[in-house]
């Protein structure tokens, strides 16, 4: 144990045992003045302090630590968007990845010309339909006869599904390019068949029923259905709506004329003599069969 040679007697809490006779009186110290110079700031102790810390000067911003922070980030002013560079045509060039379908079509591109032509055609068709007289729909009448000879389908009924004509014995068709053909229920064909983009006949027989593909109805101009049997002929839509035509009676038969006007189909019942042949009926309604020239005729 180290015993100081001059132990301090002014500190009563020191309880060091000093041998008698070795203690020396401590020199007198000057009283502590209130105006003494402030002691230098000491390093803060790591002990817990309940006092509110004094406002300190803002510390310099340090690099963000990679640890997780739950504090709300400070509001950062929005960056001014960069001005897109202009292309040679004067239109702004979009930044980032641009797909071909998202790029605006030029008014001179083939696709834009095709779309403009389709819109103009649709406007003309709507104008043609607006000029038509009022006609009943397929839900308004049950039979096309000499009293009720015409009905008109809606634009939706004229373009959805397949129009089925049952009980007919022969059919003839004409498309918008005036390609004409005919077919009987027994399989005999004349003229030229009209094939759609789905490799399906626009008008033709499937079994004993004649079918009209309404998905490609804009390629159809008109069609005529002949019934030489003793039973009635019926028309049915994809929605289930139907209408009938009576069989031949008193030397008169009813043929069904299907005609497209604009974007709607019109069904007409036309009376003709019962003893007319298919060729006479075709000539009466101006159906002239077209024939495709053989490949050797082109000199290839």
PDB file of C-alpha atoms in Angstrom:
ATOM      1  CA  UNK A   1       0.000   0.000   0.000  1.00  0.00           C
ATOM      2  CA  UNK A   2       1.399   3.369  -1.025  1.00  0.00           C
ATOM      3  CA  UNK A   3       1.120   5.891   1.787  1.00  0.00           C
ATOM      4  CA  UNK A   4       1.520   9.507   0.665  1.00  0.00           C
ATOM      5  CA  UNK A   5       4.024  11.510   2.541  1.00  0.00           C
ATOM      6  CA  UNK A   6       1.664  14.467   2.805  1.00  0.00           C
ATOM      7  CA  UNK A   7      -1.882  13.182   3.194  1.00  0.00           C
ATOM      8  CA  UNK A   8      -4.677  15.681   2.653  1.00  0.00           C
ATOM      9  CA  UNK A   9      -6.615  16.547   5.774  1.00  0.00           C
ATOM     10  CA  UNK A  10      -9.104  18.892   4.095  1.00  0.00           C
ATOM     11  CA  UNK A  11     -10.994  15.971   2.601  1.00  0.00           C
ATOM     12  CA  UNK A  12     -12.880  14.323   5.410  1.00  0.00           C
ATOM     13  CA  UNK A  13     -14.121  11.465   3.270  1.00  0.00           C
ATOM     14  CA  UNK A  14     -10.630  10.106   2.886  1.00  0.00           C
ATOM     15  CA  UNK A  15     -10.284   7.459   5.462  1.00  0.00           C
ATOM     16  CA  UNK A  16      -6.732   6.391   5.101  1.00  0.00           C
ATOM     17  CA  UNK A  17      -5.024   5.250   8.195  1.00  0.00           C
ATOM     18  CA  UNK A  18      -1.884   7.196   8.868  1.00  0.00           C
ATOM     19  CA  UNK A  19       0.567   6.332  11.531  1.00  0.00           C
ATOM     20  CA  UNK A  20       0.611   8.864  14.356  1.00  0.00           C
ATOM     21  CA  UNK A  21       3.409  11.345  14.148  1.00  0.00           C
ATOM     22  CA  UNK A  22       3.895  11.042  10.400  1.00  0.00           C
ATOM     23  CA  UNK A  23       1.116  13.430   9.320  1.00  0.00           C
ATOM     24  CA  UNK A  24       2.226  16.916   8.411  1.00  0.00           C
ATOM     25  CA  UNK A  25      -0.015  19.941   8.285  1.00  0.00           C
ATOM     26  CA  UNK A  26      -1.175  20.666   4.727  1.00  0.00           C
ATOM     27  CA  UNK A  27      -0.304  24.016   3.267  1.00  0.00           C
ATOM     28  CA  UNK A  28      -3.047  26.546   3.271  1.00  0.00           C
ATOM     29  CA  UNK A  29      -4.868  26.830  -0.023  1.00  0.00           C
ATOM     30  CA  UNK A  30      -6.400  29.875  -1.486  1.00  0.00           C
ATOM     31  CA  UNK A  31     -10.177  29.927  -1.228  1.00  0.00           C
ATOM     32  CA  UNK A  32     -12.007  29.063  -4.409  1.00  0.00           C
ATOM     33  CA  UNK A  33     -13.318  32.189  -6.009  1.00  0.00           C
ATOM     34  CA  UNK A  34     -16.532  32.337  -7.938  1.00  0.00           C
ATOM     35  CA  UNK A  35     -14.844  34.196 -10.717  1.00  0.00           C
ATOM     36  CA  UNK A  36     -12.346  31.450 -11.373  1.00  0.00           C
ATOM     37  CA  UNK A  37     -11.661  30.583 -14.981  1.00  0.00           C
ATOM     38  CA  UNK A  38     -14.006  27.951 -16.355  1.00  0.00           C
ATOM     39  CA  UNK A  39     -12.564  24.526 -16.488  1.00  0.00           C
ATOM     40  CA  UNK A  40     -12.163  22.945 -19.906  1.00  0.00           C
ATOM     41  CA  UNK A  41     -15.007  20.808 -21.104  1.00  0.00           C
ATOM     42  CA  UNK A  42     -14.493  17.265 -20.119  1.00  0.00           C
ATOM     43  CA  UNK A  43     -15.401  14.245 -22.124  1.00  0.00           C
ATOM     44  CA  UNK A  44     -19.046  13.272 -21.449  1.00  0.00           C
ATOM     45  CA  UNK A  45     -19.369  10.243 -19.304  1.00  0.00           C
ATOM     46  CA  UNK A  46     -21.149   7.219 -20.676  1.00  0.00           C
ATOM     47  CA  UNK A  47     -23.572   7.240 -17.729  1.00  0.00           C
ATOM     48  CA  UNK A  48     -27.291   7.848 -18.204  1.00  0.00           C
ATOM     49  CA  UNK A  49     -28.309  11.515 -18.043  1.00  0.00           C
ATOM     50  CA  UNK A  50     -31.907  12.709 -17.686  1.00  0.00           C
ATOM     51  CA  UNK A  51     -31.133  16.272 -18.599  1.00  0.00           C
ATOM     52  CA  UNK A  52     -32.188  17.619 -21.973  1.00  0.00           C
ATOM     53  CA  UNK A  53     -29.152  18.008 -24.184  1.00  0.00           C
ATOM     54  CA  UNK A  54     -28.148  21.483 -25.171  1.00  0.00           C
ATOM     55  CA  UNK A  55     -28.676  22.589 -28.739  1.00  0.00           C
ATOM     56  CA  UNK A  56     -25.550  21.686 -30.600  1.00  0.00           C
ATOM     57  CA  UNK A  57     -24.311  22.973 -33.879  1.00  0.00           C
ATOM     58  CA  UNK A  58     -25.481  20.952 -36.909  1.00  0.00           C
ATOM     59  CA  UNK A  59     -23.037  18.228 -37.705  1.00  0.00           C
ATOM     60  CA  UNK A  60     -21.818  17.839 -41.250  1.00  0.00           C
ATOM     61  CA  UNK A  61     -23.884  15.511 -43.420  1.00  0.00           C
ATOM     62  CA  UNK A  62     -22.277  12.132 -43.549  1.00  0.00           C
ATOM     63  CA  UNK A  63     -22.732   9.387 -46.079  1.00  0.00           C
ATOM     64  CA  UNK A  64     -25.843   7.244 -45.484  1.00  0.00           C
ATOM     65  CA  UNK A  65     -25.140   4.058 -43.618  1.00  0.00           C
ATOM     66  CA  UNK A  66     -26.165   0.768 -45.198  1.00  0.00           C
ATOM     67  CA  UNK A  67     -28.181  -0.156 -42.095  1.00  0.00           C
ATOM     68  CA  UNK A  68     -31.977  -0.051 -41.989  1.00  0.00           C
ATOM     69  CA  UNK A  69     -33.430   3.338 -41.013  1.00  0.00           C
ATOM     70  CA  UNK A  70     -37.038   3.834 -39.935  1.00  0.00           C
ATOM     71  CA  UNK A  71     -36.911   7.594 -40.074  1.00  0.00           C
ATOM     72  CA  UNK A  72     -38.949   9.438 -42.665  1.00  0.00           C
ATOM     73  CA  UNK A  73     -36.647  10.779 -45.361  1.00  0.00           C
ATOM     74  CA  UNK A  74     -36.439  14.472 -45.788  1.00  0.00           C
ATOM     75  CA  UNK A  75     -38.450  16.021 -48.596  1.00  0.00           C
ATOM     76  CA  UNK A  76     -36.349  16.327 -51.695  1.00  0.00           C
ATOM     77  CA  UNK A  77     -37.423  18.831 -54.346  1.00  0.00           C
ATOM     78  CA  UNK A  78     -38.638  17.155 -57.536  1.00  0.00           C
ATOM     79  CA  UNK A  79     -36.136  17.144 -60.302  1.00  0.00           C
ATOM     80  CA  UNK A  80     -37.030  19.117 -63.369  1.00  0.00           C
ATOM     81  CA  UNK A  81     -37.821  16.686 -66.224  1.00  0.00           C
ATOM     82  CA  UNK A  82     -35.367  16.782 -68.983  1.00  0.00           C
ATOM     83  CA  UNK A  83     -36.636  18.274 -72.181  1.00  0.00           C
ATOM     84  CA  UNK A  84     -36.995  15.502 -74.804  1.00  0.00           C
ATOM     85  CA  UNK A  85     -34.888  15.921 -77.815  1.00  0.00           C
ATOM     86  CA  UNK A  86     -36.663  16.647 -81.020  1.00  0.00           C
ATOM     87  CA  UNK A  87     -36.517  14.295 -83.946  1.00  0.00           C
ATOM     88  CA  UNK A  88     -35.927  15.289 -87.524  1.00  0.00           C
ATOM     89  CA  UNK A  89     -39.690  15.675 -88.101  1.00  0.00           C
ATOM     90  CA  UNK A  90     -40.064  18.070 -85.153  1.00  0.00           C
ATOM     91  CA  UNK A  91     -41.904  15.621 -82.816  1.00  0.00           C
ATOM     92  CA  UNK A  92     -40.364  14.973 -79.364  1.00  0.00           C
ATOM     93  CA  UNK A  93     -38.489  11.727 -79.035  1.00  0.00           C
ATOM     94  CA  UNK A  94     -39.674   9.702 -76.018  1.00  0.00           C
ATOM     95  CA  UNK A  95     -37.010   8.602 -73.577  1.00  0.00           C
ATOM     96  CA  UNK A  96     -36.395   5.014 -72.541  1.00  0.00           C
ATOM     97  CA  UNK A  97     -37.481   1.863 -74.304  1.00  0.00           C
ATOM     98  CA  UNK A  98     -40.044   2.454 -77.053  1.00  0.00           C
ATOM     99  CA  UNK A  99     -41.846  -0.444 -78.696  1.00  0.00           C
ATOM    100  CA  UNK A 100     -42.929  -0.263 -82.297  1.00  0.00           C
ATOM    101  CA  UNK A 101     -46.668  -0.470 -81.517  1.00  0.00           C
ATOM    102  CA  UNK A 102     -46.527   2.481 -79.094  1.00  0.00           C
ATOM    103  CA  UNK A 103     -44.973   4.851 -81.596  1.00  0.00           C
ATOM    104  CA  UNK A 104     -47.537   7.192 -83.190  1.00  0.00           C
ATOM    105  CA  UNK A 105     -48.294   6.453 -86.807  1.00  0.00           C
ATOM    106  CA  UNK A 106     -47.408   9.051 -89.347  1.00  0.00           C
ATOM    107  CA  UNK A 107     -50.251  10.305 -91.510  1.00  0.00           C
ATOM    108  CA  UNK A 108     -48.372   9.060 -94.564  1.00  0.00           C
ATOM    109  CA  UNK A 109     -47.638   5.529 -93.305  1.00  0.00           C
ATOM    110  CA  UNK A 110     -49.479   2.605 -94.957  1.00  0.00           C
ATOM    111  CA  UNK A 111     -51.081   1.609 -91.665  1.00  0.00           C
ATOM    112  CA  UNK A 112     -52.455   5.098 -91.042  1.00  0.00           C
ATOM    113  CA  UNK A 113     -53.838   5.241 -94.589  1.00  0.00           C
ATOM    114  CA  UNK A 114     -55.525   1.864 -94.125  1.00  0.00           C
ATOM    115  CA  UNK A 115     -57.122   2.927 -90.819  1.00  0.00           C
ATOM    116  CA  UNK A 116     -58.324   6.190 -92.353  1.00  0.00           C
ATOM    117  CA  UNK A 117     -59.899   4.283 -95.243  1.00  0.00           C
ATOM    118  CA  UNK A 118     -61.667   1.913 -92.833  1.00  0.00           C
ATOM    119  CA  UNK A 119     -63.029   4.822 -90.794  1.00  0.00           C
ATOM    120  CA  UNK A 120     -64.296   6.535 -93.935  1.00  0.00           C
ATOM    121  CA  UNK A 121     -65.935   3.296 -95.093  1.00  0.00           C
ATOM    122  CA  UNK A 122     -67.637   2.860 -91.716  1.00  0.00           C
ATOM    123  CA  UNK A 123     -68.988   6.420 -91.894  1.00  0.00           C
ATOM    124  CA  UNK A 124     -70.430   5.748 -95.341  1.00  0.00           C
ATOM    125  CA  UNK A 125     -72.058   2.528 -94.178  1.00  0.00           C
ATOM    126  CA  UNK A 126     -73.618   4.242 -91.151  1.00  0.00           C
ATOM    127  CA  UNK A 127     -74.967   6.924 -93.476  1.00  0.00           C
ATOM    128  CA  UNK A 128     -76.495   4.270 -95.765  1.00  0.00           C
ATOM    129  CA  UNK A 129     -78.217   2.581 -92.830  1.00  0.00           C
ATOM    130  CA  UNK A 130     -79.569   5.918 -91.585  1.00  0.00           C
ATOM    131  CA  UNK A 131     -81.262   6.486 -94.953  1.00  0.00           C
ATOM    132  CA  UNK A 132     -83.173   3.179 -94.851  1.00  0.00           C
ATOM    133  CA  UNK A 133     -86.886   3.042 -94.115  1.00  0.00           C
ATOM    134  CA  UNK A 134     -88.015   1.446 -90.880  1.00  0.00           C
ATOM    135  CA  UNK A 135     -88.364  -2.334 -90.990  1.00  0.00           C
ATOM    136  CA  UNK A 136     -89.313  -4.926 -88.388  1.00  0.00           C
ATOM    137  CA  UNK A 137     -86.668  -7.036 -86.691  1.00  0.00           C
ATOM    138  CA  UNK A 138     -86.427 -10.784 -86.395  1.00  0.00           C
ATOM    139  CA  UNK A 139     -88.134 -10.611 -82.977  1.00  0.00           C
ATOM    140  CA  UNK A 140     -91.137  -8.760 -84.407  1.00  0.00           C
ATOM    141  CA  UNK A 141     -92.377 -11.311 -86.962  1.00  0.00           C
ATOM    142  CA  UNK A 142     -92.411 -15.100 -87.109  1.00  0.00           C
ATOM    143  CA  UNK A 143     -92.833 -15.700 -90.862  1.00  0.00           C
ATOM    144  CA  UNK A 144     -91.788 -13.973 -94.060  1.00  0.00           C
ATOM    145  CA  UNK A 145     -94.688 -14.211 -96.512  1.00  0.00           C
ATOM    146  CA  UNK A 146     -96.655 -12.090 -98.975  1.00  0.00           C
ATOM    147  CA  UNK A 147     -97.927  -9.882 -96.112  1.00  0.00           C
ATOM    148  CA  UNK A 148     -94.641  -9.460 -94.220  1.00  0.00           C
ATOM    149  CA  UNK A 149     -91.951  -9.669 -96.855  1.00  0.00           C
ATOM    150  CA  UNK A 150     -88.951  -7.962 -95.242  1.00  0.00           C
ATOM    151  CA  UNK A 151     -87.089  -7.794 -91.962  1.00  0.00           C
ATOM    152  CA  UNK A 152     -83.786  -6.210 -90.997  1.00  0.00           C
ATOM    153  CA  UNK A 153     -81.190  -7.475 -88.546  1.00  0.00           C
ATOM    154  CA  UNK A 154     -79.263  -5.225 -86.195  1.00  0.00           C
ATOM    155  CA  UNK A 155     -75.567  -4.547 -86.626  1.00  0.00           C
ATOM    156  CA  UNK A 156     -74.774  -6.994 -83.804  1.00  0.00           C
ATOM    157  CA  UNK A 157     -77.009  -9.745 -85.199  1.00  0.00           C
ATOM    158  CA  UNK A 158     -75.462  -9.236 -88.639  1.00  0.00           C
ATOM    159  CA  UNK A 159     -71.877  -9.791 -87.505  1.00  0.00           C
ATOM    160  CA  UNK A 160     -71.838 -12.399 -84.707  1.00  0.00           C
ATOM    161  CA  UNK A 161     -71.795 -16.145 -85.186  1.00  0.00           C
ATOM    162  CA  UNK A 162     -73.254 -17.969 -88.191  1.00  0.00           C
ATOM    163  CA  UNK A 163     -76.531 -17.495 -90.012  1.00  0.00           C
ATOM    164  CA  UNK A 164     -78.123 -20.906 -90.662  1.00  0.00           C
ATOM    165  CA  UNK A 165     -80.743 -21.528 -93.340  1.00  0.00           C
ATOM    166  CA  UNK A 166     -82.460 -24.892 -93.069  1.00  0.00           C
ATOM    167  CA  UNK A 167     -84.766 -26.496 -95.638  1.00  0.00           C
ATOM    168  CA  UNK A 168     -83.193 -24.883 -98.720  1.00  0.00           C
ATOM    169  CA  UNK A 169     -82.298 -26.943-101.787  1.00  0.00           C
ATOM    170  CA  UNK A 170     -79.910 -24.505-103.522  1.00  0.00           C
ATOM    171  CA  UNK A 171     -78.006 -21.314-102.755  1.00  0.00           C
ATOM    172  CA  UNK A 172     -76.199 -18.686-104.818  1.00  0.00           C
ATOM    173  CA  UNK A 173     -73.887 -15.923-103.570  1.00  0.00           C
ATOM    174  CA  UNK A 174     -72.034 -12.811-104.676  1.00  0.00           C
ATOM    175  CA  UNK A 175     -69.250 -11.043-102.790  1.00  0.00           C
ATOM    176  CA  UNK A 176     -68.169  -7.396-102.879  1.00  0.00           C
ATOM    177  CA  UNK A 177     -65.799  -8.113-105.807  1.00  0.00           C
ATOM    178  CA  UNK A 178     -68.759  -9.551-107.772  1.00  0.00           C
ATOM    179  CA  UNK A 179     -67.421 -13.094-107.549  1.00  0.00           C
ATOM    180  CA  UNK A 180     -70.508 -15.314-107.964  1.00  0.00           C
ATOM    181  CA  UNK A 181     -71.089 -18.979-107.318  1.00  0.00           C
ATOM    182  CA  UNK A 182     -73.802 -21.473-106.513  1.00  0.00           C
ATOM    183  CA  UNK A 183     -74.280 -24.848-104.862  1.00  0.00           C
ATOM    184  CA  UNK A 184     -77.085 -27.339-104.381  1.00  0.00           C
ATOM    185  CA  UNK A 185     -77.775 -29.409-101.302  1.00  0.00           C
ATOM    186  CA  UNK A 186     -76.770 -32.519-103.289  1.00  0.00           C
ATOM    187  CA  UNK A 187     -73.218 -31.180-103.725  1.00  0.00           C
ATOM    188  CA  UNK A 188     -73.403 -29.786-107.275  1.00  0.00           C
ATOM    189  CA  UNK A 189     -71.443 -26.534-107.617  1.00  0.00           C
ATOM    190  CA  UNK A 190     -71.270 -23.727-110.147  1.00  0.00           C
ATOM    191  CA  UNK A 191     -69.252 -20.539-110.428  1.00  0.00           C
ATOM    192  CA  UNK A 192     -66.521 -19.700-107.909  1.00  0.00           C
ATOM    193  CA  UNK A 193     -66.409 -20.345-104.177  1.00  0.00           C
ATOM    194  CA  UNK A 194     -65.564 -17.379-101.923  1.00  0.00           C
ATOM    195  CA  UNK A 195     -63.029 -18.372 -99.252  1.00  0.00           C
ATOM    196  CA  UNK A 196     -62.471 -16.259 -96.150  1.00  0.00           C
ATOM    197  CA  UNK A 197     -59.197 -15.595 -94.323  1.00  0.00           C
ATOM    198  CA  UNK A 198     -59.941 -18.556 -92.032  1.00  0.00           C
ATOM    199  CA  UNK A 199     -59.959 -20.950 -95.038  1.00  0.00           C
ATOM    200  CA  UNK A 200     -63.717 -21.320 -94.742  1.00  0.00           C
ATOM    201  CA  UNK A 201     -66.386 -20.771 -97.357  1.00  0.00           C
ATOM    202  CA  UNK A 202     -68.254 -17.499 -96.963  1.00  0.00           C
ATOM    203  CA  UNK A 203     -71.494 -19.229 -98.034  1.00  0.00           C
ATOM    204  CA  UNK A 204     -71.907 -22.980 -98.416  1.00  0.00           C
ATOM    205  CA  UNK A 205     -73.573 -26.148 -97.228  1.00  0.00           C
ATOM    206  CA  UNK A 206     -72.720 -28.132 -94.126  1.00  0.00           C
ATOM    207  CA  UNK A 207     -74.834 -31.243 -94.340  1.00  0.00           C
ATOM    208  CA  UNK A 208     -78.396 -30.198 -95.195  1.00  0.00           C
ATOM    209  CA  UNK A 209     -78.031 -26.657 -93.825  1.00  0.00           C
ATOM    210  CA  UNK A 210     -76.707 -23.608 -95.661  1.00  0.00           C
ATOM    211  CA  UNK A 211     -74.334 -21.482 -93.595  1.00  0.00           C
ATOM    212  CA  UNK A 212     -73.250 -17.846 -93.881  1.00  0.00           C
ATOM    213  CA  UNK A 213     -70.148 -16.870 -91.903  1.00  0.00           C
ATOM    214  CA  UNK A 214     -71.156 -13.556 -90.326  1.00  0.00           C
ATOM    215  CA  UNK A 215     -67.648 -12.905 -89.029  1.00  0.00           C
ATOM    216  CA  UNK A 216     -66.696 -12.031 -92.616  1.00  0.00           C
ATOM    217  CA  UNK A 217     -70.057 -10.529 -93.546  1.00  0.00           C
ATOM    218  CA  UNK A 218     -68.408  -7.393 -94.975  1.00  0.00           C
ATOM    219  CA  UNK A 219     -67.119  -9.574 -97.813  1.00  0.00           C
ATOM    220  CA  UNK A 220     -70.689 -10.588 -98.737  1.00  0.00           C
ATOM    221  CA  UNK A 221     -72.844  -8.538-101.085  1.00  0.00           C
ATOM    222  CA  UNK A 222     -75.920 -10.767-101.367  1.00  0.00           C
ATOM    223  CA  UNK A 223     -77.128 -14.373-101.413  1.00  0.00           C
ATOM    224  CA  UNK A 224     -80.288 -16.155-102.513  1.00  0.00           C
ATOM    225  CA  UNK A 225     -81.776 -19.377-101.074  1.00  0.00           C
ATOM    226  CA  UNK A 226     -84.172 -21.576-103.064  1.00  0.00           C
ATOM    227  CA  UNK A 227     -86.596 -24.103-101.570  1.00  0.00           C
ATOM    228  CA  UNK A 228     -88.166 -26.732-103.858  1.00  0.00           C
ATOM    229  CA  UNK A 229     -89.292 -29.067-101.088  1.00  0.00           C
ATOM    230  CA  UNK A 230     -92.736 -29.328 -99.561  1.00  0.00           C
ATOM    231  CA  UNK A 231     -91.522 -28.192 -96.122  1.00  0.00           C
ATOM    232  CA  UNK A 232     -90.924 -24.697 -94.822  1.00  0.00           C
ATOM    233  CA  UNK A 233     -87.532 -22.968 -94.915  1.00  0.00           C
ATOM    234  CA  UNK A 234     -86.188 -21.477 -91.689  1.00  0.00           C
ATOM    235  CA  UNK A 235     -83.518 -18.933 -90.737  1.00  0.00           C
ATOM    236  CA  UNK A 236     -81.807 -19.110 -87.343  1.00  0.00           C
ATOM    237  CA  UNK A 237     -79.238 -16.805 -85.764  1.00  0.00           C
ATOM    238  CA  UNK A 238     -76.509 -17.534 -83.245  1.00  0.00           C
ATOM    239  CA  UNK A 239     -78.656 -15.965 -80.498  1.00  0.00           C
ATOM    240  CA  UNK A 240     -81.461 -18.472 -81.156  1.00  0.00           C
ATOM    241  CA  UNK A 241     -83.857 -16.072 -82.885  1.00  0.00           C
ATOM    242  CA  UNK A 242     -85.506 -17.547 -85.980  1.00  0.00           C
ATOM    243  CA  UNK A 243     -87.975 -16.826 -88.760  1.00  0.00           C
ATOM    244  CA  UNK A 244     -89.672 -19.137 -91.276  1.00  0.00           C
ATOM    245  CA  UNK A 245     -90.675 -18.989 -94.947  1.00  0.00           C
ATOM    246  CA  UNK A 246     -93.714 -21.006 -96.131  1.00  0.00           C
ATOM    247  CA  UNK A 247     -93.378 -23.813 -98.711  1.00  0.00           C
ATOM    248  CA  UNK A 248     -94.595 -23.550-102.275  1.00  0.00           C
ATOM    249  CA  UNK A 249     -98.366 -23.192-102.695  1.00  0.00           C
ATOM    250  CA  UNK A 250    -100.702 -22.400-105.612  1.00  0.00           C
ATOM    251  CA  UNK A 251     -97.859 -22.602-108.130  1.00  0.00           C
ATOM    252  CA  UNK A 252     -95.748 -19.973-106.265  1.00  0.00           C
ATOM    253  CA  UNK A 253     -92.600 -20.546-104.272  1.00  0.00           C
ATOM    254  CA  UNK A 254     -90.843 -18.152-101.915  1.00  0.00           C
ATOM    255  CA  UNK A 255     -87.098 -17.555-102.236  1.00  0.00           C
ATOM    256  CA  UNK A 256     -85.072 -15.843 -99.556  1.00  0.00           C
ATOM    257  CA  UNK A 257     -82.913 -12.922-100.658  1.00  0.00           C
ATOM    258  CA  UNK A 258     -80.177 -11.969 -98.173  1.00  0.00           C
ATOM    259  CA  UNK A 259     -78.766  -8.518 -98.921  1.00  0.00           C
ATOM    260  CA  UNK A 260     -76.142  -6.516 -97.010  1.00  0.00           C
ATOM    261  CA  UNK A 261     -76.690  -2.774 -96.707  1.00  0.00           C
ATOM    262  CA  UNK A 262     -73.916  -0.981 -94.901  1.00  0.00           C
ATOM    263  CA  UNK A 263     -73.265  -3.040 -91.775  1.00  0.00           C
ATOM    264  CA  UNK A 264     -76.703  -4.695 -91.484  1.00  0.00           C
ATOM    265  CA  UNK A 265     -78.372  -7.611 -93.256  1.00  0.00           C
ATOM    266  CA  UNK A 266     -81.831  -7.421 -94.775  1.00  0.00           C
ATOM    267  CA  UNK A 267     -83.929 -10.556 -95.402  1.00  0.00           C
ATOM    268  CA  UNK A 268     -86.579 -10.499 -98.135  1.00  0.00           C
ATOM    269  CA  UNK A 269     -89.152 -13.069 -99.267  1.00  0.00           C
ATOM    270  CA  UNK A 270     -89.602 -12.922-103.059  1.00  0.00           C
ATOM    271  CA  UNK A 271     -92.387 -14.912-104.808  1.00  0.00           C
ATOM    272  CA  UNK A 272     -91.500 -16.633-108.095  1.00  0.00           C
ATOM    273  CA  UNK A 273     -93.227 -19.278-110.262  1.00  0.00           C
ATOM    274  CA  UNK A 274     -92.784 -22.782-108.912  1.00  0.00           C
ATOM    275  CA  UNK A 275     -91.758 -24.283-112.267  1.00  0.00           C
ATOM    276  CA  UNK A 276     -88.732 -22.007-112.765  1.00  0.00           C
ATOM    277  CA  UNK A 277     -85.321 -23.690-112.810  1.00  0.00           C
ATOM    278  CA  UNK A 278     -82.369 -22.541-110.757  1.00  0.00           C
ATOM    279  CA  UNK A 279     -80.798 -20.939-113.821  1.00  0.00           C
ATOM    280  CA  UNK A 280     -83.949 -18.890-114.500  1.00  0.00           C
ATOM    281  CA  UNK A 281     -84.038 -17.750-110.872  1.00  0.00           C
ATOM    282  CA  UNK A 282     -80.391 -16.716-111.020  1.00  0.00           C
ATOM    283  CA  UNK A 283     -81.026 -14.735-114.203  1.00  0.00           C
ATOM    284  CA  UNK A 284     -84.096 -13.087-112.676  1.00  0.00           C
ATOM    285  CA  UNK A 285     -82.027 -11.772-109.765  1.00  0.00           C
ATOM    286  CA  UNK A 286     -78.990 -11.006-111.972  1.00  0.00           C
ATOM    287  CA  UNK A 287     -76.671 -13.727-110.664  1.00  0.00           C
ATOM    288  CA  UNK A 288     -74.093 -14.420-113.374  1.00  0.00           C
ATOM    289  CA  UNK A 289     -71.718 -17.242-112.428  1.00  0.00           C
ATOM    290  CA  UNK A 290     -68.008 -16.412-112.614  1.00  0.00           C
ATOM    291  CA  UNK A 291     -65.306 -18.946-113.393  1.00  0.00           C
ATOM    292  CA  UNK A 292     -61.689 -18.902-112.336  1.00  0.00           C
ATOM    293  CA  UNK A 293     -59.257 -19.238-115.212  1.00  0.00           C
ATOM    294  CA  UNK A 294     -56.835 -22.182-114.989  1.00  0.00           C
ATOM    295  CA  UNK A 295     -53.250 -21.519-113.987  1.00  0.00           C
ATOM    296  CA  UNK A 296     -51.965 -22.422-117.470  1.00  0.00           C
ATOM    297  CA  UNK A 297     -53.908 -19.520-118.946  1.00  0.00           C
ATOM    298  CA  UNK A 298     -51.473 -17.049-117.333  1.00  0.00           C
ATOM    299  CA  UNK A 299     -48.533 -18.422-119.327  1.00  0.00           C
ATOM    300  CA  UNK A 300     -46.457 -19.396-116.329  1.00  0.00           C
TER     301      UNK A 300
END
